[in-house]
Amino acid sequence: MLRGLPTLPAVILLAVFLAGPIAYCVYYAFTDMQLTGATGTHFTGLDNFTRAFGDSDFLNAVRLTFVFVVGSAVVGQNTLGLALAVLMEKASKPVRSLTNGVVIAAWVLPEVVAGYLMYAFFYDQGSLNSILDALHLPTQNWLYTLPILAVCLANVWRGTAFSMMVFSAALNDVPQELTEAAEMDGAGPWQRLWRVTLPVIRRAILTNLMLITLQTLSVFGLIYTMTRGGPGNKSETLPVFMYQQAFQNSLIGYGTAIALVLLVVGALFSAVYIRLLKLEDA
């Protein structure tokens, strides 16, 4: 009992500033709380959730969130981060330093700053169209015609550094003798990567997938800065949809219910990855 006393202040702070607000938000998800126009707040049970799953805009946001997470995190950041980490192993020190500096610079930028840079790159008169025009290739307004692709690429650009650093650390733990033995047996670079490297670092891959999935699920500033979920709702992921419902439409109860759904989705992803990690240990 006495041994737990030193942790008591930390437990109290967590309860006040973390558990308390979360419990309060959970309660709001079951009410009709509004910022304006309401005479009071009433408990409505599952009405907000029933409304959400019958709302075509909410279902569109779920679909776009899935596309955004799979496209920019599971496929984009994970694959590009692994490719960069593998290539950097064989690169010279100046090339490694330059590549690391460029990639990590995008990662350390504040989300809103990265969003403005990507907006300047993709918009109608931006850098991308200037490059395409100089090459005599067709141009288009990327933020209008392909907004979800634009924000996916922006998130890949900003977040790949984390995956690259995780995989670089994991590759250092691959026994050199395994790679040399596979090379002596006639295995080419792709075979060594597929049959030796990836099996050895599979725990790092699963851990990285879990972390970047959870981070990507909560991306708001990047998308809102670039497109505000538009045009229409073509890039409106769940965090953007939640913000619009809660603060633009003043539906705090409904917006909080959507946030709770997002929390559950993140928990499900975490449970799957943790289960896979436990299977690795078995």
PDB file of C-alpha atoms in Angstrom:
ATOM      1  CA  MET A   1       0.000   0.000   0.000  1.00  0.00           C
ATOM      2  CA  LEU A   2       2.701   2.473   1.016  1.00  0.00           C
ATOM      3  CA  ARG A   3       4.798   1.592  -2.011  1.00  0.00           C
ATOM      4  CA  GLY A   4       2.055   3.010  -4.234  1.00  0.00           C
ATOM      5  CA  LEU A   5       2.016   6.418  -2.531  1.00  0.00           C
ATOM      6  CA  PRO A   6       4.701   7.992  -4.790  1.00  0.00           C
ATOM      7  CA  THR A   7       2.496   7.291  -7.821  1.00  0.00           C
ATOM      8  CA  LEU A   8      -0.616   8.815  -6.226  1.00  0.00           C
ATOM      9  CA  PRO A   9      -0.042  12.386  -7.562  1.00  0.00           C
ATOM     10  CA  ALA A  10       0.392  11.032 -11.099  1.00  0.00           C
ATOM     11  CA  VAL A  11      -2.780   8.941 -10.778  1.00  0.00           C
ATOM     12  CA  ILE A  12      -4.735  11.974  -9.542  1.00  0.00           C
ATOM     13  CA  LEU A  13      -3.459  14.134 -12.415  1.00  0.00           C
ATOM     14  CA  LEU A  14      -4.367  11.442 -14.955  1.00  0.00           C
ATOM     15  CA  ALA A  15      -7.828  11.101 -13.445  1.00  0.00           C
ATOM     16  CA  VAL A  16      -8.441  14.863 -13.475  1.00  0.00           C
ATOM     17  CA  PHE A  17      -6.946  15.792 -16.845  1.00  0.00           C
ATOM     18  CA  LEU A  18      -7.395  12.575 -18.863  1.00  0.00           C
ATOM     19  CA  ALA A  19      -9.963  10.150 -17.488  1.00  0.00           C
ATOM     20  CA  GLY A  20     -12.310  12.934 -16.351  1.00  0.00           C
ATOM     21  CA  PRO A  21     -12.578  14.739 -19.707  1.00  0.00           C
ATOM     22  CA  ILE A  22     -12.918  11.419 -21.548  1.00  0.00           C
ATOM     23  CA  ALA A  23     -15.783  10.354 -19.281  1.00  0.00           C
ATOM     24  CA  TYR A  24     -17.408  13.771 -19.738  1.00  0.00           C
ATOM     25  CA  CYS A  25     -17.147  13.452 -23.531  1.00  0.00           C
ATOM     26  CA  VAL A  26     -18.627   9.963 -23.424  1.00  0.00           C
ATOM     27  CA  TYR A  27     -21.592  11.382 -21.533  1.00  0.00           C
ATOM     28  CA  TYR A  28     -22.020  14.190 -24.093  1.00  0.00           C
ATOM     29  CA  ALA A  29     -22.129  11.607 -26.893  1.00  0.00           C
ATOM     30  CA  PHE A  30     -25.453  10.410 -25.480  1.00  0.00           C
ATOM     31  CA  THR A  31     -27.003  13.879 -25.248  1.00  0.00           C
ATOM     32  CA  ASP A  32     -28.362  16.547 -27.606  1.00  0.00           C
ATOM     33  CA  MET A  33     -25.971  19.238 -26.377  1.00  0.00           C
ATOM     34  CA  GLN A  34     -25.631  22.222 -28.731  1.00  0.00           C
ATOM     35  CA  LEU A  35     -23.471  25.317 -28.644  1.00  0.00           C
ATOM     36  CA  THR A  36     -26.318  27.618 -29.668  1.00  0.00           C
ATOM     37  CA  GLY A  37     -30.068  27.595 -29.979  1.00  0.00           C
ATOM     38  CA  ALA A  38     -30.803  25.022 -27.261  1.00  0.00           C
ATOM     39  CA  THR A  39     -32.594  25.732 -23.972  1.00  0.00           C
ATOM     40  CA  GLY A  40     -30.954  22.762 -22.258  1.00  0.00           C
ATOM     41  CA  THR A  41     -29.139  19.467 -22.649  1.00  0.00           C
ATOM     42  CA  HIS A  42     -31.083  16.216 -22.544  1.00  0.00           C
ATOM     43  CA  PHE A  43     -30.049  12.579 -22.460  1.00  0.00           C
ATOM     44  CA  THR A  44     -30.989  10.984 -25.807  1.00  0.00           C
ATOM     45  CA  GLY A  45     -29.513   7.491 -25.516  1.00  0.00           C
ATOM     46  CA  LEU A  46     -28.281   6.047 -28.800  1.00  0.00           C
ATOM     47  CA  ASP A  47     -29.992   8.660 -30.978  1.00  0.00           C
ATOM     48  CA  ASN A  48     -26.708  10.281 -32.053  1.00  0.00           C
ATOM     49  CA  PHE A  49     -25.228   6.947 -33.102  1.00  0.00           C
ATOM     50  CA  THR A  50     -28.399   5.906 -34.916  1.00  0.00           C
ATOM     51  CA  ARG A  51     -28.385   9.234 -36.722  1.00  0.00           C
ATOM     52  CA  ALA A  52     -24.702   8.835 -37.648  1.00  0.00           C
ATOM     53  CA  PHE A  53     -25.036   5.379 -39.199  1.00  0.00           C
ATOM     54  CA  GLY A  54     -28.051   6.563 -41.162  1.00  0.00           C
ATOM     55  CA  ASP A  55     -26.245   9.695 -42.367  1.00  0.00           C
ATOM     56  CA  SER A  56     -24.770   9.373 -45.868  1.00  0.00           C
ATOM     57  CA  ASP A  57     -22.233  12.103 -45.066  1.00  0.00           C
ATOM     58  CA  PHE A  58     -20.991  10.131 -42.045  1.00  0.00           C
ATOM     59  CA  LEU A  59     -20.699   6.929 -44.091  1.00  0.00           C
ATOM     60  CA  ASN A  60     -18.807   8.880 -46.752  1.00  0.00           C
ATOM     61  CA  ALA A  61     -16.430  10.143 -44.044  1.00  0.00           C
ATOM     62  CA  VAL A  62     -15.882   6.561 -42.837  1.00  0.00           C
ATOM     63  CA  ARG A  63     -15.067   5.446 -46.383  1.00  0.00           C
ATOM     64  CA  LEU A  64     -12.667   8.331 -46.984  1.00  0.00           C
ATOM     65  CA  THR A  65     -10.999   7.733 -43.608  1.00  0.00           C
ATOM     66  CA  PHE A  66     -10.390   4.117 -44.612  1.00  0.00           C
ATOM     67  CA  VAL A  67      -8.946   5.235 -47.971  1.00  0.00           C
ATOM     68  CA  PHE A  68      -6.788   7.867 -46.256  1.00  0.00           C
ATOM     69  CA  VAL A  69      -5.410   5.476 -43.611  1.00  0.00           C
ATOM     70  CA  VAL A  70      -4.737   2.588 -45.995  1.00  0.00           C
ATOM     71  CA  GLY A  71      -3.403   4.779 -48.792  1.00  0.00           C
ATOM     72  CA  SER A  72      -1.199   7.167 -46.826  1.00  0.00           C
ATOM     73  CA  ALA A  73      -0.176   5.047 -43.818  1.00  0.00           C
ATOM     74  CA  VAL A  74      -0.467   1.287 -44.365  1.00  0.00           C
ATOM     75  CA  VAL A  75       0.717   1.447 -47.993  1.00  0.00           C
ATOM     76  CA  GLY A  76       2.364   4.842 -48.439  1.00  0.00           C
ATOM     77  CA  GLN A  77       4.387   5.600 -45.309  1.00  0.00           C
ATOM     78  CA  ASN A  78       5.096   1.982 -44.454  1.00  0.00           C
ATOM     79  CA  THR A  79       6.321   1.016 -47.941  1.00  0.00           C
ATOM     80  CA  LEU A  80       8.242   4.207 -48.675  1.00  0.00           C
ATOM     81  CA  GLY A  81       9.786   4.235 -45.191  1.00  0.00           C
ATOM     82  CA  LEU A  82      11.007   0.652 -45.633  1.00  0.00           C
ATOM     83  CA  ALA A  83      12.334   1.392 -49.138  1.00  0.00           C
ATOM     84  CA  LEU A  84      14.270   4.436 -47.910  1.00  0.00           C
ATOM     85  CA  ALA A  85      15.680   2.549 -44.920  1.00  0.00           C
ATOM     86  CA  VAL A  86      16.898  -0.311 -47.165  1.00  0.00           C
ATOM     87  CA  LEU A  87      18.412   2.060 -49.736  1.00  0.00           C
ATOM     88  CA  MET A  88      20.122   4.154 -47.067  1.00  0.00           C
ATOM     89  CA  GLU A  89      21.973   1.064 -45.831  1.00  0.00           C
ATOM     90  CA  LYS A  90      23.944   0.943 -49.087  1.00  0.00           C
ATOM     91  CA  ALA A  91      24.208   4.685 -49.672  1.00  0.00           C
ATOM     92  CA  SER A  92      27.267   6.809 -48.961  1.00  0.00           C
ATOM     93  CA  LYS A  93      27.370   8.970 -45.838  1.00  0.00           C
ATOM     94  CA  PRO A  94      26.744  12.294 -47.685  1.00  0.00           C
ATOM     95  CA  VAL A  95      23.719  10.797 -49.476  1.00  0.00           C
ATOM     96  CA  ARG A  96      22.360   9.379 -46.186  1.00  0.00           C
ATOM     97  CA  SER A  97      22.799  12.710 -44.426  1.00  0.00           C
ATOM     98  CA  LEU A  98      21.108  14.655 -47.228  1.00  0.00           C
ATOM     99  CA  THR A  99      18.205  12.198 -47.533  1.00  0.00           C
ATOM    100  CA  ASN A 100      17.678  12.005 -43.782  1.00  0.00           C
ATOM    101  CA  GLY A 101      17.726  15.785 -43.512  1.00  0.00           C
ATOM    102  CA  VAL A 102      15.166  16.278 -46.297  1.00  0.00           C
ATOM    103  CA  VAL A 103      12.817  13.529 -45.099  1.00  0.00           C
ATOM    104  CA  ILE A 104      12.985  14.403 -41.405  1.00  0.00           C
ATOM    105  CA  ALA A 105      12.517  18.124 -42.138  1.00  0.00           C
ATOM    106  CA  ALA A 106       9.035  17.344 -43.464  1.00  0.00           C
ATOM    107  CA  TRP A 107       8.232  15.317 -40.347  1.00  0.00           C
ATOM    108  CA  VAL A 108       9.234  18.003 -37.823  1.00  0.00           C
ATOM    109  CA  LEU A 109       7.181  20.711 -39.527  1.00  0.00           C
ATOM    110  CA  PRO A 110       3.974  21.661 -37.699  1.00  0.00           C
ATOM    111  CA  GLU A 111       0.952  20.058 -39.330  1.00  0.00           C
ATOM    112  CA  VAL A 112      -0.568  23.359 -40.403  1.00  0.00           C
ATOM    113  CA  VAL A 113       2.701  24.553 -41.964  1.00  0.00           C
ATOM    114  CA  ALA A 114       3.023  21.265 -43.852  1.00  0.00           C
ATOM    115  CA  GLY A 115      -0.580  21.689 -44.998  1.00  0.00           C
ATOM    116  CA  TYR A 116       0.100  25.165 -46.419  1.00  0.00           C
ATOM    117  CA  LEU A 117       3.216  23.921 -48.217  1.00  0.00           C
ATOM    118  CA  MET A 118       1.271  21.060 -49.771  1.00  0.00           C
ATOM    119  CA  TYR A 119      -1.548  23.438 -50.689  1.00  0.00           C
ATOM    120  CA  ALA A 120       0.983  25.620 -52.497  1.00  0.00           C
ATOM    121  CA  PHE A 121       2.304  22.516 -54.257  1.00  0.00           C
ATOM    122  CA  PHE A 122      -1.028  21.059 -55.406  1.00  0.00           C
ATOM    123  CA  TYR A 123      -3.301  24.024 -56.048  1.00  0.00           C
ATOM    124  CA  ASP A 124      -4.256  25.217 -59.545  1.00  0.00           C
ATOM    125  CA  GLN A 125      -1.317  27.599 -60.002  1.00  0.00           C
ATOM    126  CA  GLY A 126       1.032  25.753 -57.669  1.00  0.00           C
ATOM    127  CA  SER A 127       4.431  24.128 -58.044  1.00  0.00           C
ATOM    128  CA  LEU A 128       3.202  20.792 -59.395  1.00  0.00           C
ATOM    129  CA  ASN A 129       1.297  22.339 -62.291  1.00  0.00           C
ATOM    130  CA  SER A 130       4.246  24.639 -63.040  1.00  0.00           C
ATOM    131  CA  ILE A 131       6.510  21.595 -63.333  1.00  0.00           C
ATOM    132  CA  LEU A 132       4.002  19.724 -65.505  1.00  0.00           C
ATOM    133  CA  ASP A 133       3.512  22.770 -67.708  1.00  0.00           C
ATOM    134  CA  ALA A 134       7.290  23.123 -68.170  1.00  0.00           C
ATOM    135  CA  LEU A 135       7.382  19.475 -69.276  1.00  0.00           C
ATOM    136  CA  HIS A 136       4.418  20.087 -71.656  1.00  0.00           C
ATOM    137  CA  LEU A 137       2.263  17.649 -69.697  1.00  0.00           C
ATOM    138  CA  PRO A 138      -1.448  18.191 -68.912  1.00  0.00           C
ATOM    139  CA  THR A 139      -2.247  20.081 -65.721  1.00  0.00           C
ATOM    140  CA  GLN A 140      -5.322  20.134 -63.499  1.00  0.00           C
ATOM    141  CA  ASN A 141      -6.611  21.528 -60.229  1.00  0.00           C
ATOM    142  CA  TRP A 142      -5.538  18.614 -58.033  1.00  0.00           C
ATOM    143  CA  LEU A 143      -7.294  19.900 -54.914  1.00  0.00           C
ATOM    144  CA  TYR A 144     -10.569  19.980 -56.837  1.00  0.00           C
ATOM    145  CA  THR A 145     -10.377  16.911 -59.068  1.00  0.00           C
ATOM    146  CA  LEU A 146      -8.413  14.499 -56.824  1.00  0.00           C
ATOM    147  CA  PRO A 147      -8.511  15.971 -53.293  1.00  0.00           C
ATOM    148  CA  ILE A 148      -8.290  12.681 -51.362  1.00  0.00           C
ATOM    149  CA  LEU A 149      -5.258  11.652 -53.432  1.00  0.00           C
ATOM    150  CA  ALA A 150      -3.633  15.035 -52.781  1.00  0.00           C
ATOM    151  CA  VAL A 151      -4.063  14.801 -48.998  1.00  0.00           C
ATOM    152  CA  CYS A 152      -2.881  11.159 -49.034  1.00  0.00           C
ATOM    153  CA  LEU A 153       0.320  12.147 -50.830  1.00  0.00           C
ATOM    154  CA  ALA A 154       0.781  15.086 -48.477  1.00  0.00           C
ATOM    155  CA  ASN A 155       0.479  12.804 -45.450  1.00  0.00           C
ATOM    156  CA  VAL A 156       2.946  10.336 -46.994  1.00  0.00           C
ATOM    157  CA  TRP A 157       5.400  13.194 -47.569  1.00  0.00           C
ATOM    158  CA  ARG A 158       5.033  14.417 -44.006  1.00  0.00           C
ATOM    159  CA  GLY A 159       4.951  11.108 -42.140  1.00  0.00           C
ATOM    160  CA  THR A 160       7.402   8.827 -43.958  1.00  0.00           C
ATOM    161  CA  ALA A 161      10.341   9.919 -41.776  1.00  0.00           C
ATOM    162  CA  PHE A 162       8.942   8.111 -38.735  1.00  0.00           C
ATOM    163  CA  SER A 163       8.663   4.797 -40.608  1.00  0.00           C
ATOM    164  CA  MET A 164      12.108   5.275 -42.106  1.00  0.00           C
ATOM    165  CA  MET A 165      13.682   5.740 -38.662  1.00  0.00           C
ATOM    166  CA  VAL A 166      11.836   2.735 -37.204  1.00  0.00           C
ATOM    167  CA  PHE A 167      12.963   0.491 -40.064  1.00  0.00           C
ATOM    168  CA  SER A 168      16.521   1.859 -40.029  1.00  0.00           C
ATOM    169  CA  ALA A 169      16.815   0.863 -36.379  1.00  0.00           C
ATOM    170  CA  ALA A 170      15.273  -2.550 -37.096  1.00  0.00           C
ATOM    171  CA  LEU A 171      17.618  -3.234 -40.020  1.00  0.00           C
ATOM    172  CA  ASN A 172      20.606  -2.716 -37.728  1.00  0.00           C
ATOM    173  CA  ASP A 173      19.419  -5.760 -35.768  1.00  0.00           C
ATOM    174  CA  VAL A 174      19.378  -8.070 -38.802  1.00  0.00           C
ATOM    175  CA  PRO A 175      22.305 -10.519 -38.318  1.00  0.00           C
ATOM    176  CA  GLN A 176      24.902  -9.864 -40.997  1.00  0.00           C
ATOM    177  CA  GLU A 177      25.755 -13.548 -41.206  1.00  0.00           C
ATOM    178  CA  LEU A 178      22.199 -14.372 -42.347  1.00  0.00           C
ATOM    179  CA  THR A 179      22.422 -11.927 -45.223  1.00  0.00           C
ATOM    180  CA  GLU A 180      25.890 -13.107 -46.187  1.00  0.00           C
ATOM    181  CA  ALA A 181      24.795 -16.770 -46.079  1.00  0.00           C
ATOM    182  CA  ALA A 182      21.795 -16.014 -48.323  1.00  0.00           C
ATOM    183  CA  GLU A 183      24.059 -14.125 -50.729  1.00  0.00           C
ATOM    184  CA  MET A 184      26.506 -17.040 -50.864  1.00  0.00           C
ATOM    185  CA  ASP A 185      23.571 -19.361 -51.658  1.00  0.00           C
ATOM    186  CA  GLY A 186      22.820 -17.260 -54.713  1.00  0.00           C
ATOM    187  CA  ALA A 187      19.908 -15.180 -53.375  1.00  0.00           C
ATOM    188  CA  GLY A 188      19.497 -11.863 -55.145  1.00  0.00           C
ATOM    189  CA  PRO A 189      18.666  -8.534 -53.431  1.00  0.00           C
ATOM    190  CA  TRP A 190      14.895  -9.053 -53.677  1.00  0.00           C
ATOM    191  CA  GLN A 191      15.116 -12.620 -52.387  1.00  0.00           C
ATOM    192  CA  ARG A 192      17.307 -11.545 -49.460  1.00  0.00           C
ATOM    193  CA  LEU A 193      14.847  -8.783 -48.632  1.00  0.00           C
ATOM    194  CA  TRP A 194      11.791 -11.060 -48.864  1.00  0.00           C
ATOM    195  CA  ARG A 195      13.203 -14.229 -47.274  1.00  0.00           C
ATOM    196  CA  VAL A 196      15.696 -12.850 -44.750  1.00  0.00           C
ATOM    197  CA  THR A 197      15.190  -9.189 -43.904  1.00  0.00           C
ATOM    198  CA  LEU A 198      11.395  -8.934 -43.700  1.00  0.00           C
ATOM    199  CA  PRO A 199      10.913 -12.045 -41.501  1.00  0.00           C
ATOM    200  CA  VAL A 200      13.535 -10.749 -39.061  1.00  0.00           C
ATOM    201  CA  ILE A 201      12.003  -7.258 -38.758  1.00  0.00           C
ATOM    202  CA  ARG A 202       8.330  -8.305 -38.858  1.00  0.00           C
ATOM    203  CA  ARG A 203       7.755  -7.172 -35.260  1.00  0.00           C
ATOM    204  CA  ALA A 204       9.057  -3.714 -36.153  1.00  0.00           C
ATOM    205  CA  ILE A 205       6.746  -3.684 -39.177  1.00  0.00           C
ATOM    206  CA  LEU A 206       3.686  -4.498 -37.042  1.00  0.00           C
ATOM    207  CA  THR A 207       4.656  -1.960 -34.383  1.00  0.00           C
ATOM    208  CA  ASN A 208       5.194   0.727 -37.016  1.00  0.00           C
ATOM    209  CA  LEU A 209       1.862  -0.105 -38.664  1.00  0.00           C
ATOM    210  CA  MET A 210       0.035   0.278 -35.359  1.00  0.00           C
ATOM    211  CA  LEU A 211       1.645   3.639 -34.556  1.00  0.00           C
ATOM    212  CA  ILE A 212       1.228   5.243 -37.982  1.00  0.00           C
ATOM    213  CA  THR A 213      -2.347   3.928 -38.297  1.00  0.00           C
ATOM    214  CA  LEU A 214      -3.361   5.567 -35.013  1.00  0.00           C
ATOM    215  CA  GLN A 215      -1.556   8.775 -35.947  1.00  0.00           C
ATOM    216  CA  THR A 216      -3.180   8.924 -39.388  1.00  0.00           C
ATOM    217  CA  LEU A 217      -6.656   8.284 -37.999  1.00  0.00           C
ATOM    218  CA  SER A 218      -6.393  11.540 -36.045  1.00  0.00           C
ATOM    219  CA  VAL A 219      -4.957  13.747 -38.816  1.00  0.00           C
ATOM    220  CA  PHE A 220      -6.998  16.940 -38.954  1.00  0.00           C
ATOM    221  CA  GLY A 221      -4.838  20.030 -39.454  1.00  0.00           C
ATOM    222  CA  LEU A 222      -3.203  18.825 -42.658  1.00  0.00           C
ATOM    223  CA  ILE A 223      -6.513  18.049 -44.390  1.00  0.00           C
ATOM    224  CA  TYR A 224      -8.348  21.082 -43.056  1.00  0.00           C
ATOM    225  CA  THR A 225      -5.558  23.410 -44.160  1.00  0.00           C
ATOM    226  CA  MET A 226      -5.406  21.935 -47.663  1.00  0.00           C
ATOM    227  CA  THR A 227      -9.071  21.334 -48.531  1.00  0.00           C
ATOM    228  CA  ARG A 228     -11.294  21.840 -45.440  1.00  0.00           C
ATOM    229  CA  GLY A 229     -12.802  18.503 -46.412  1.00  0.00           C
ATOM    230  CA  GLY A 230     -13.849  19.744 -49.816  1.00  0.00           C
ATOM    231  CA  PRO A 231     -14.722  20.303 -52.495  1.00  0.00           C
ATOM    232  CA  GLY A 232     -18.098  19.288 -51.142  1.00  0.00           C
ATOM    233  CA  ASN A 233     -17.163  16.342 -48.944  1.00  0.00           C
ATOM    234  CA  LYS A 234     -14.664  14.631 -51.260  1.00  0.00           C
ATOM    235  CA  SER A 235     -11.848  14.739 -48.688  1.00  0.00           C
ATOM    236  CA  GLU A 236     -13.938  14.885 -45.503  1.00  0.00           C
ATOM    237  CA  THR A 237     -12.467  12.261 -43.171  1.00  0.00           C
ATOM    238  CA  LEU A 238     -13.942  11.513 -39.742  1.00  0.00           C
ATOM    239  CA  PRO A 239     -11.888  14.118 -37.795  1.00  0.00           C
ATOM    240  CA  VAL A 240     -12.932  16.849 -40.262  1.00  0.00           C
ATOM    241  CA  PHE A 241     -16.561  15.686 -40.248  1.00  0.00           C
ATOM    242  CA  MET A 242     -16.538  15.617 -36.447  1.00  0.00           C
ATOM    243  CA  TYR A 243     -15.167  19.179 -36.277  1.00  0.00           C
ATOM    244  CA  GLN A 244     -17.750  20.488 -38.738  1.00  0.00           C
ATOM    245  CA  GLN A 245     -20.652  18.912 -36.881  1.00  0.00           C
ATOM    246  CA  ALA A 246     -19.478  19.961 -33.425  1.00  0.00           C
ATOM    247  CA  PHE A 247     -18.205  23.501 -34.041  1.00  0.00           C
ATOM    248  CA  GLN A 248     -19.592  24.700 -37.360  1.00  0.00           C
ATOM    249  CA  ASN A 249     -23.061  23.180 -36.967  1.00  0.00           C
ATOM    250  CA  SER A 250     -22.914  23.604 -33.154  1.00  0.00           C
ATOM    251  CA  LEU A 251     -23.997  19.966 -32.593  1.00  0.00           C
ATOM    252  CA  ILE A 252     -21.664  19.121 -29.720  1.00  0.00           C
ATOM    253  CA  GLY A 253     -23.512  15.925 -28.792  1.00  0.00           C
ATOM    254  CA  TYR A 254     -23.515  14.599 -32.345  1.00  0.00           C
ATOM    255  CA  GLY A 255     -19.886  15.607 -32.933  1.00  0.00           C
ATOM    256  CA  THR A 256     -18.807  13.944 -29.697  1.00  0.00           C
ATOM    257  CA  ALA A 257     -20.601  10.748 -30.719  1.00  0.00           C
ATOM    258  CA  ILE A 258     -18.581  10.750 -33.955  1.00  0.00           C
ATOM    259  CA  ALA A 259     -15.404  11.283 -31.928  1.00  0.00           C
ATOM    260  CA  LEU A 260     -16.352   8.273 -29.811  1.00  0.00           C
ATOM    261  CA  VAL A 261     -16.817   6.187 -32.965  1.00  0.00           C
ATOM    262  CA  LEU A 262     -13.347   7.293 -34.099  1.00  0.00           C
ATOM    263  CA  LEU A 263     -11.957   6.280 -30.704  1.00  0.00           C
ATOM    264  CA  VAL A 264     -13.526   2.830 -31.045  1.00  0.00           C
ATOM    265  CA  VAL A 265     -12.111   2.441 -34.566  1.00  0.00           C
ATOM    266  CA  GLY A 266      -8.641   3.269 -33.247  1.00  0.00           C
ATOM    267  CA  ALA A 267      -9.092   0.777 -30.413  1.00  0.00           C
ATOM    268  CA  LEU A 268     -10.087  -1.950 -32.879  1.00  0.00           C
ATOM    269  CA  PHE A 269      -7.020  -1.307 -35.025  1.00  0.00           C
ATOM    270  CA  SER A 270      -4.851  -1.414 -31.897  1.00  0.00           C
ATOM    271  CA  ALA A 271      -6.433  -4.683 -30.755  1.00  0.00           C
ATOM    272  CA  VAL A 272      -5.734  -6.308 -34.128  1.00  0.00           C
ATOM    273  CA  TYR A 273      -2.096  -5.203 -34.186  1.00  0.00           C
ATOM    274  CA  ILE A 274      -1.519  -6.189 -30.546  1.00  0.00           C
ATOM    275  CA  ARG A 275      -3.036  -9.595 -31.256  1.00  0.00           C
ATOM    276  CA  LEU A 276      -0.681 -10.044 -34.206  1.00  0.00           C
ATOM    277  CA  LEU A 277       2.268  -9.030 -32.033  1.00  0.00           C
ATOM    278  CA  LYS A 278       1.267 -11.612 -29.419  1.00  0.00           C
ATOM    279  CA  LEU A 279       1.094 -14.274 -32.120  1.00  0.00           C
ATOM    280  CA  GLU A 280       4.666 -13.331 -33.063  1.00  0.00           C
ATOM    281  CA  ASP A 281       5.773 -13.997 -29.466  1.00  0.00           C
ATOM    282  CA  ALA A 282       3.959 -17.355 -29.274  1.00  0.00           C
TER     283      ALA A 282
END
